[in-house]
Structures are given as structure tokens and as C-alpha cells.
Amino acid sequence: MSEKQKKATAYWKENIRYLFVLLAIWFLVSYGAGILFKDILNTIKIGGFELGFWFAQQGSIYVFVLLIFVYVRLMNKLDKKYGYHE
């Protein structure tokens, strides 16, 4: 295996690791906070709304958008690390 192939393999392994971590966070927030832990979170109120309801309606969307920005930043760092940046 050439050095270029090793670098590309390491790049994709790290990229896939980032994806799995970010998708796991999104799953925990959208499914966990909005459905599984809704009753526990509903004991907390923010702005007059129960926190479980808020996560189910809007919180998971905000977290998803935030994760997009985190992913872009991580990928820019990863591209620079492996020499794939412009």
C-alpha cells in the first residue's frame, strides 16, 4: 500500500468516526430527548414550555443545524491535516 493510499484510508476512517459521533449526538437529542426522556425533561420548563416538548418541536432542529457547522469545521481541520484543502 502506497503512502498516498494510507493517507486516504486514515482520512476516511477519521471522517467516518466524526460522522458516527455527530449522528449519535443527533439521535440522542432528537429521539432520546424528544421521545425516550421526554417525561423526565418535561419536569423542567423553559419559557413556559416543557423541555421535552421543546426538544421534540425545535431543539432537535437547532442541534442539527449546529452539528452541520461543527461538521464543516471538523472537515476543514481534517482536510488541512491530510493536505486535501484548497
XYZ file of C-alpha atoms in Angstrom:
86
model
C 0.000 0.000 0.000
C 1.434 3.343 -1.019
C 1.793 6.324 1.278
C -0.975 8.129 -0.616
C -3.379 5.230 -0.087
C -2.507 5.036 3.633
C -3.176 8.739 3.980
C -6.507 8.437 2.150
C -7.532 5.455 4.305
C -6.665 7.304 7.519
C -8.566 10.354 6.268
C -11.734 8.348 5.595
C -11.526 6.452 8.877
C -11.372 9.735 10.768
C -14.159 11.199 8.612
C -16.429 8.201 9.302
C -15.659 8.447 13.029
C -16.757 12.102 13.008
C -19.939 11.173 11.157
C -20.863 8.423 13.605
C -20.236 10.641 16.635
C -22.248 13.545 15.219
C -25.098 11.287 14.104
C -25.142 9.653 17.545
C -25.448 13.091 19.149
C -28.277 13.980 16.775
C -30.030 10.681 17.513
C -29.725 11.191 21.268
C -31.115 14.701 21.032
C -33.925 14.028 18.572
C -35.042 10.556 19.634
C -33.708 10.467 23.183
C -34.646 13.935 24.405
C -37.782 14.219 22.287
C -39.219 10.748 22.901
C -37.362 8.494 25.359
C -36.534 11.032 28.071
C -39.490 13.329 27.391
C -41.203 12.670 30.718
C -38.059 13.396 32.726
C -37.289 16.527 30.703
C -40.872 17.770 30.979
C -40.241 18.475 34.677
C -38.030 21.363 33.506
C -39.713 24.399 31.974
C -38.095 26.958 29.684
C -40.112 29.997 28.645
C -43.289 28.347 29.874
C -42.767 25.211 27.747
C -41.765 21.785 28.967
C -38.200 20.914 27.922
C -39.183 17.525 26.417
C -41.784 19.230 24.236
C -39.265 21.892 23.217
C -36.692 19.295 22.149
C -39.306 17.370 20.185
C -40.515 20.509 18.373
C -37.473 22.750 17.949
C -34.462 21.640 19.954
C -33.502 18.774 17.679
C -33.628 21.101 14.669
C -31.329 23.624 16.367
C -28.934 20.856 17.358
C -28.959 19.513 13.786
C -28.050 22.924 12.354
C -25.322 23.325 14.987
C -23.949 19.887 14.093
C -23.718 20.946 10.446
C -21.452 23.830 11.428
C -19.416 21.560 13.717
C -19.017 19.058 10.870
C -17.845 21.773 8.462
C -15.262 22.940 10.978
C -14.064 19.411 11.696
C -13.786 18.624 7.990
C -11.826 21.803 7.298
C -9.350 20.797 10.024
C -9.227 17.248 8.696
C -8.602 18.443 5.141
C -5.703 20.602 6.329
C -4.309 17.755 8.439
C -4.155 15.404 5.445
C -3.318 18.013 2.807
C -6.633 17.968 0.953
C -7.512 21.626 1.495
C -7.579 24.107 -1.370
